[in-house]
Amino acid sequence: MRKADRLFQIVQILRRANRPVTADAIAAELETSKRSVYRDIAALIGQRVPIRGEAGIGYVLESGFDLPPLMLTADEIDAVALGATWVAGHADESLARAAQDLLAKIAAVLPEEMRPFLGNPAMRAVPVWDRPKDGIDAAELRAWIRAGRKLHLDYADEQGRATQRTVWPLMIGYADATRVLLAWCELRGDFRTFRLDRITAAAFLDAAIPGSPAQLRTRWLSTILTRE
């Protein structure tokens, strides 16, 4: 790996981390020596990249520093193309359009020599052909999740038994052919998942969920860790 590429990757490693990263960890990811990492860190600091830390403790990249957003490697372009084509083939119509728009925006500003990697990626997701129809507007559902508001659902389980639930929507999960809503269910007093194609009717309520969406997500994560 060229030194310039290695310096770029070190910045990438630091900016995606939420805690100090040791030279050992950086060296392992880049398949280089710890001594090279120390030299590279010193070179970056000499170029006024705001890195804090020291040997044996770890390094962090201070907030306020970023690289130009489209200095992408071929692997990163493959990742973007794969993710966008998966969304285009699996998500609702609004997100599918957004994925196509994203690819167009990236292609417009990529360096000329990198555009073939995006236009002809080395991998592509296969779209879903027989996906069941959702019983709720997924775009509006995402808006309600972001707003932290409640939903009232008419829902049929896999045996066709009908129930009514008031839920606090948290996130939408995507499987190969179906989508599910993860939410806190007031009836069950716990987190539950609801397949979007089994929702027979939905009312978007003005009532806010207790707390914020971020607090609800933290609560769900703590529940998952407890169950493990």
mmCIF file of C-alpha atoms in Angstrom:
data_model
loop_
_atom_site.group_PDB
_atom_site.id
_atom_site.type_symbol
_atom_site.label_atom_id
_atom_site.label_comp_id
_atom_site.label_asym_id
_atom_site.label_seq_id
_atom_site.Cartn_x
_atom_site.Cartn_y
_atom_site.Cartn_z
ATOM 1 C CA MET A 1 0.000 0.000 0.000
ATOM 2 C CA ARG A 2 1.318 3.421 -0.939
ATOM 3 C CA LYS A 3 2.052 5.815 1.900
ATOM 4 C CA ALA A 4 -0.588 8.288 0.682
ATOM 5 C CA ASP A 5 -3.228 5.537 0.682
ATOM 6 C CA ARG A 6 -2.114 4.410 4.138
ATOM 7 C CA LEU A 7 -2.417 7.951 5.549
ATOM 8 C CA PHE A 8 -5.888 8.254 4.071
ATOM 9 C CA GLN A 9 -6.936 4.915 5.587
ATOM 10 C CA ILE A 10 -5.629 5.907 9.027
ATOM 11 C CA VAL A 11 -7.820 9.009 8.965
ATOM 12 C CA GLN A 12 -10.764 6.842 7.888
ATOM 13 C CA ILE A 13 -10.149 4.411 10.753
ATOM 14 C CA LEU A 14 -9.988 7.223 13.297
ATOM 15 C CA ARG A 15 -13.040 9.107 12.093
ATOM 16 C CA ARG A 16 -15.290 6.031 12.135
ATOM 17 C CA ALA A 17 -14.220 5.087 15.702
ATOM 18 C CA ASN A 18 -16.024 6.326 18.802
ATOM 19 C CA ARG A 19 -13.102 5.632 21.154
ATOM 20 C CA PRO A 20 -9.296 5.816 21.002
ATOM 21 C CA VAL A 21 -7.742 3.414 18.488
ATOM 22 C CA THR A 22 -4.397 1.863 19.357
ATOM 23 C CA ALA A 23 -1.456 1.631 16.977
ATOM 24 C CA ASP A 24 -1.720 -2.161 17.244
ATOM 25 C CA ALA A 25 -5.313 -2.083 15.976
ATOM 26 C CA ILE A 26 -4.435 0.268 13.126
ATOM 27 C CA ALA A 27 -1.422 -1.845 12.144
ATOM 28 C CA ALA A 28 -3.533 -5.020 12.152
ATOM 29 C CA GLU A 29 -6.187 -3.502 9.891
ATOM 30 C CA LEU A 30 -3.658 -2.050 7.464
ATOM 31 C CA GLU A 31 -1.406 -5.129 7.620
ATOM 32 C CA THR A 32 1.637 -3.034 8.395
ATOM 33 C CA SER A 33 4.001 -2.603 11.328
ATOM 34 C CA LYS A 34 3.300 -0.622 14.451
ATOM 35 C CA ARG A 35 6.441 1.408 13.774
ATOM 36 C CA SER A 36 5.006 2.455 10.398
ATOM 37 C CA VAL A 37 1.808 3.519 12.106
ATOM 38 C CA TYR A 38 3.743 5.711 14.545
ATOM 39 C CA ARG A 39 5.567 7.349 11.618
ATOM 40 C CA ASP A 40 2.335 7.845 9.712
ATOM 41 C CA ILE A 41 0.577 9.382 12.722
ATOM 42 C CA ALA A 42 3.506 11.774 13.141
ATOM 43 C CA ALA A 43 3.294 12.649 9.433
ATOM 44 C CA LEU A 44 -0.430 13.359 9.685
ATOM 45 C CA ILE A 45 0.058 15.557 12.762
ATOM 46 C CA GLY A 46 2.813 17.357 10.860
ATOM 47 C CA GLN A 47 0.235 18.050 8.117
ATOM 48 C CA ARG A 48 -2.015 19.624 10.768
ATOM 49 C CA VAL A 49 -4.485 16.764 10.940
ATOM 50 C CA PRO A 50 -5.932 17.167 14.488
ATOM 51 C CA ILE A 51 -5.050 13.774 15.967
ATOM 52 C CA ARG A 52 -4.786 13.447 19.743
ATOM 53 C CA GLY A 53 -3.304 10.590 21.732
ATOM 54 C CA GLU A 54 -0.071 8.782 22.329
ATOM 55 C CA ALA A 55 1.596 5.412 21.956
ATOM 56 C CA GLY A 56 0.171 2.755 24.257
ATOM 57 C CA ILE A 57 -3.121 4.586 24.811
ATOM 58 C CA GLY A 58 -4.607 5.203 21.406
ATOM 59 C CA TYR A 59 -5.472 7.972 18.999
ATOM 60 C CA VAL A 60 -8.611 9.981 18.238
ATOM 61 C CA LEU A 61 -9.467 12.389 15.454
ATOM 62 C CA GLU A 62 -10.810 15.651 16.832
ATOM 63 C CA SER A 63 -14.194 16.878 15.663
ATOM 64 C CA GLY A 64 -14.304 19.502 12.949
ATOM 65 C CA PHE A 65 -11.897 17.748 10.610
ATOM 66 C CA ASP A 66 -13.011 15.872 7.565
ATOM 67 C CA LEU A 67 -11.665 14.717 4.244
ATOM 68 C CA PRO A 68 -13.321 15.599 0.945
ATOM 69 C CA PRO A 69 -16.343 13.282 0.941
ATOM 70 C CA LEU A 70 -15.705 11.720 -2.455
ATOM 71 C CA MET A 71 -12.115 10.619 -2.068
ATOM 72 C CA LEU A 72 -13.363 7.057 -2.455
ATOM 73 C CA THR A 73 -11.448 3.853 -3.024
ATOM 74 C CA ALA A 74 -12.631 1.222 -5.506
ATOM 75 C CA ASP A 75 -13.878 -0.947 -2.605
ATOM 76 C CA GLU A 76 -15.810 1.992 -1.142
ATOM 77 C CA ILE A 77 -17.436 2.637 -4.520
ATOM 78 C CA ASP A 78 -18.389 -1.059 -4.721
ATOM 79 C CA ALA A 79 -19.916 -0.778 -1.224
ATOM 80 C CA VAL A 80 -21.949 2.292 -2.224
ATOM 81 C CA ALA A 81 -23.121 0.670 -5.468
ATOM 82 C CA LEU A 82 -24.078 -2.578 -3.737
ATOM 83 C CA GLY A 83 -25.946 -0.781 -0.970
ATOM 84 C CA ALA A 84 -27.781 1.534 -3.350
ATOM 85 C CA THR A 85 -28.810 -1.246 -5.742
ATOM 86 C CA TRP A 86 -30.011 -3.352 -2.791
ATOM 87 C CA VAL A 87 -32.142 -0.447 -1.555
ATOM 88 C CA ALA A 88 -33.449 0.191 -5.072
ATOM 89 C CA GLY A 89 -34.543 -3.451 -5.348
ATOM 90 C CA HIS A 90 -35.847 -4.016 -1.810
ATOM 91 C CA ALA A 91 -37.085 -0.755 -0.301
ATOM 92 C CA ASP A 92 -40.254 1.239 -0.864
ATOM 93 C CA GLU A 93 -40.647 3.444 -3.931
ATOM 94 C CA SER A 94 -39.524 6.629 -2.190
ATOM 95 C CA LEU A 95 -36.291 5.087 -0.878
ATOM 96 C CA ALA A 96 -35.658 3.371 -4.209
ATOM 97 C CA ARG A 97 -35.780 6.750 -5.967
ATOM 98 C CA ALA A 98 -33.481 8.206 -3.312
ATOM 99 C CA ALA A 99 -30.967 5.397 -3.931
ATOM 100 C CA GLN A 100 -30.953 6.104 -7.667
ATOM 101 C CA ASP A 101 -30.563 9.848 -7.009
ATOM 102 C CA LEU A 102 -27.644 9.121 -4.673
ATOM 103 C CA LEU A 103 -25.812 7.131 -7.350
ATOM 104 C CA ALA A 104 -26.381 9.921 -9.861
ATOM 105 C CA LYS A 105 -25.036 12.559 -7.477
ATOM 106 C CA ILE A 106 -21.932 10.517 -6.696
ATOM 107 C CA ALA A 107 -21.277 9.793 -10.378
ATOM 108 C CA ALA A 108 -21.526 13.500 -11.192
ATOM 109 C CA VAL A 109 -18.677 14.475 -8.870
ATOM 110 C CA LEU A 110 -16.409 11.421 -8.947
ATOM 111 C CA PRO A 111 -13.075 11.827 -10.737
ATOM 112 C CA GLU A 112 -13.331 10.638 -14.325
ATOM 113 C CA GLU A 113 -11.074 7.638 -13.764
ATOM 114 C CA MET A 114 -13.281 6.363 -10.900
ATOM 115 C CA ARG A 115 -16.662 6.577 -12.651
ATOM 116 C CA PRO A 116 -16.407 3.162 -14.362
ATOM 117 C CA PHE A 117 -16.262 1.518 -10.927
ATOM 118 C CA LEU A 118 -19.667 3.019 -10.127
ATOM 119 C CA GLY A 119 -21.275 2.507 -13.520
ATOM 120 C CA ASN A 120 -20.055 -1.085 -13.806
ATOM 121 C CA PRO A 121 -19.604 -2.311 -10.222
ATOM 122 C CA ALA A 122 -18.009 -5.656 -9.420
ATOM 123 C CA MET A 123 -21.153 -6.725 -7.545
ATOM 124 C CA ARG A 124 -24.874 -6.056 -7.655
ATOM 125 C CA ALA A 125 -27.859 -6.971 -5.497
ATOM 126 C CA VAL A 126 -30.636 -9.083 -7.016
ATOM 127 C CA PRO A 127 -34.048 -7.363 -6.759
ATOM 128 C CA VAL A 128 -37.085 -8.998 -5.147
ATOM 129 C CA TRP A 129 -39.719 -10.043 -7.678
ATOM 130 C CA ASP A 130 -42.539 -11.483 -5.520
ATOM 131 C CA ARG A 131 -42.594 -9.100 -2.582
ATOM 132 C CA PRO A 132 -45.923 -8.930 -0.688
ATOM 133 C CA LYS A 133 -47.681 -5.563 -0.714
ATOM 134 C CA ASP A 134 -47.223 -3.414 2.407
ATOM 135 C CA GLY A 135 -50.332 -2.460 4.344
ATOM 136 C CA ILE A 136 -48.860 0.893 5.419
ATOM 137 C CA ASP A 137 -47.137 3.756 3.638
ATOM 138 C CA ALA A 138 -43.453 3.103 4.422
ATOM 139 C CA ALA A 139 -42.393 6.686 3.624
ATOM 140 C CA GLU A 140 -44.941 8.092 6.062
ATOM 141 C CA LEU A 141 -43.962 5.436 8.594
ATOM 142 C CA ARG A 142 -40.324 6.591 8.431
ATOM 143 C CA ALA A 143 -41.480 10.173 9.000
ATOM 144 C CA TRP A 144 -43.440 9.079 12.090
ATOM 145 C CA ILE A 145 -40.412 7.196 13.439
ATOM 146 C CA ARG A 146 -38.261 10.314 13.070
ATOM 147 C CA ALA A 147 -40.976 12.490 14.649
ATOM 148 C CA GLY A 148 -41.385 10.124 17.617
ATOM 149 C CA ARG A 149 -45.172 9.721 17.291
ATOM 150 C CA LYS A 150 -47.462 6.788 17.987
ATOM 151 C CA LEU A 151 -49.314 4.524 15.566
ATOM 152 C CA HIS A 152 -52.537 2.570 15.887
ATOM 153 C CA LEU A 153 -52.417 -0.661 13.898
ATOM 154 C CA ASP A 154 -54.949 -3.215 12.785
ATOM 155 C CA TYR A 155 -52.782 -6.306 12.472
ATOM 156 C CA ALA A 156 -53.239 -9.930 11.412
ATOM 157 C CA ASP A 157 -50.781 -12.555 12.626
ATOM 158 C CA GLU A 158 -49.573 -15.521 10.544
ATOM 159 C CA GLN A 159 -52.739 -17.477 11.462
ATOM 160 C CA GLY A 160 -54.890 -14.553 10.292
ATOM 161 C CA ARG A 161 -56.027 -13.591 13.800
ATOM 162 C CA ALA A 162 -56.807 -9.878 13.971
ATOM 163 C CA THR A 163 -55.652 -7.587 16.779
ATOM 164 C CA GLN A 164 -55.443 -3.864 17.343
ATOM 165 C CA ARG A 165 -52.268 -2.319 18.754
ATOM 166 C CA THR A 166 -51.043 1.132 19.716
ATOM 167 C CA VAL A 167 -47.282 1.151 19.206
ATOM 168 C CA TRP A 168 -44.253 3.402 19.481
ATOM 169 C CA PRO A 169 -42.440 2.881 16.169
ATOM 170 C CA LEU A 170 -38.675 2.480 16.409
ATOM 171 C CA MET A 171 -37.267 1.279 13.078
ATOM 172 C CA ILE A 172 -38.026 -0.663 9.911
ATOM 173 C CA GLY A 173 -36.147 -3.899 9.347
ATOM 174 C CA TYR A 174 -35.539 -5.272 5.855
ATOM 175 C CA ALA A 175 -35.441 -8.970 4.961
ATOM 176 C CA ASP A 176 -35.060 -10.374 1.453
ATOM 177 C CA ALA A 177 -38.774 -10.269 0.612
ATOM 178 C CA THR A 178 -40.504 -8.612 3.565
ATOM 179 C CA ARG A 179 -40.231 -5.554 5.790
ATOM 180 C CA VAL A 180 -40.993 -5.433 9.507
ATOM 181 C CA LEU A 181 -41.672 -2.647 11.948
ATOM 182 C CA LEU A 182 -39.894 -2.847 15.287
ATOM 183 C CA ALA A 183 -41.938 -1.027 17.917
ATOM 184 C CA TRP A 184 -42.865 -0.879 21.578
ATOM 185 C CA CYS A 185 -46.337 -2.424 21.898
ATOM 186 C CA GLU A 186 -48.567 -0.865 24.561
ATOM 187 C CA LEU A 187 -50.761 -3.989 24.639
ATOM 188 C CA ARG A 188 -47.860 -6.376 25.346
ATOM 189 C CA GLY A 189 -45.691 -3.938 27.315
ATOM 190 C CA ASP A 190 -42.634 -4.991 25.324
ATOM 191 C CA PHE A 191 -40.906 -4.611 21.989
ATOM 192 C CA ARG A 192 -42.548 -6.475 19.114
ATOM 193 C CA THR A 193 -42.108 -6.789 15.359
ATOM 194 C CA PHE A 194 -44.931 -6.357 12.854
ATOM 195 C CA ARG A 195 -44.680 -7.385 9.215
ATOM 196 C CA LEU A 196 -45.743 -4.466 7.058
ATOM 197 C CA ASP A 197 -47.707 -6.729 4.707
ATOM 198 C CA ARG A 198 -49.805 -8.001 7.647
ATOM 199 C CA ILE A 199 -50.888 -4.508 8.709
ATOM 200 C CA THR A 200 -54.469 -4.189 7.472
ATOM 201 C CA ALA A 201 -54.980 -0.558 8.534
ATOM 202 C CA ALA A 202 -52.941 2.131 10.253
ATOM 203 C CA ALA A 203 -53.728 5.445 11.933
ATOM 204 C CA PHE A 204 -50.897 7.953 12.280
ATOM 205 C CA LEU A 205 -51.552 9.522 15.672
ATOM 206 C CA ASP A 206 -50.526 13.002 16.821
ATOM 207 C CA ALA A 207 -49.618 11.645 20.270
ATOM 208 C CA ALA A 208 -45.871 11.710 20.967
ATOM 209 C CA ILE A 209 -44.074 8.692 22.370
ATOM 210 C CA PRO A 210 -42.684 9.081 25.898
ATOM 211 C CA GLY A 211 -39.156 10.454 25.634
ATOM 212 C CA SER A 212 -37.304 10.741 22.333
ATOM 213 C CA PRO A 213 -36.679 8.261 19.488
ATOM 214 C CA ALA A 214 -33.022 8.063 20.584
ATOM 215 C CA GLN A 215 -34.065 7.137 24.136
ATOM 216 C CA LEU A 216 -36.421 4.461 22.789
ATOM 217 C CA ARG A 217 -33.590 3.039 20.672
ATOM 218 C CA THR A 218 -31.287 2.984 23.712
ATOM 219 C CA ARG A 219 -33.976 1.172 25.672
ATOM 220 C CA TRP A 220 -34.331 -1.446 22.939
ATOM 221 C CA LEU A 221 -30.567 -1.956 22.738
ATOM 222 C CA SER A 222 -30.333 -2.446 26.501
ATOM 223 C CA THR A 223 -33.131 -5.015 26.272
ATOM 224 C CA ILE A 224 -31.229 -6.920 23.587
ATOM 225 C CA LEU A 225 -28.040 -6.943 25.656
ATOM 226 C CA THR A 226 -29.941 -8.146 28.727
ATOM 227 C CA ARG A 227 -31.501 -11.027 26.802
ATOM 228 C CA GLU A 228 -28.108 -12.095 25.489
#
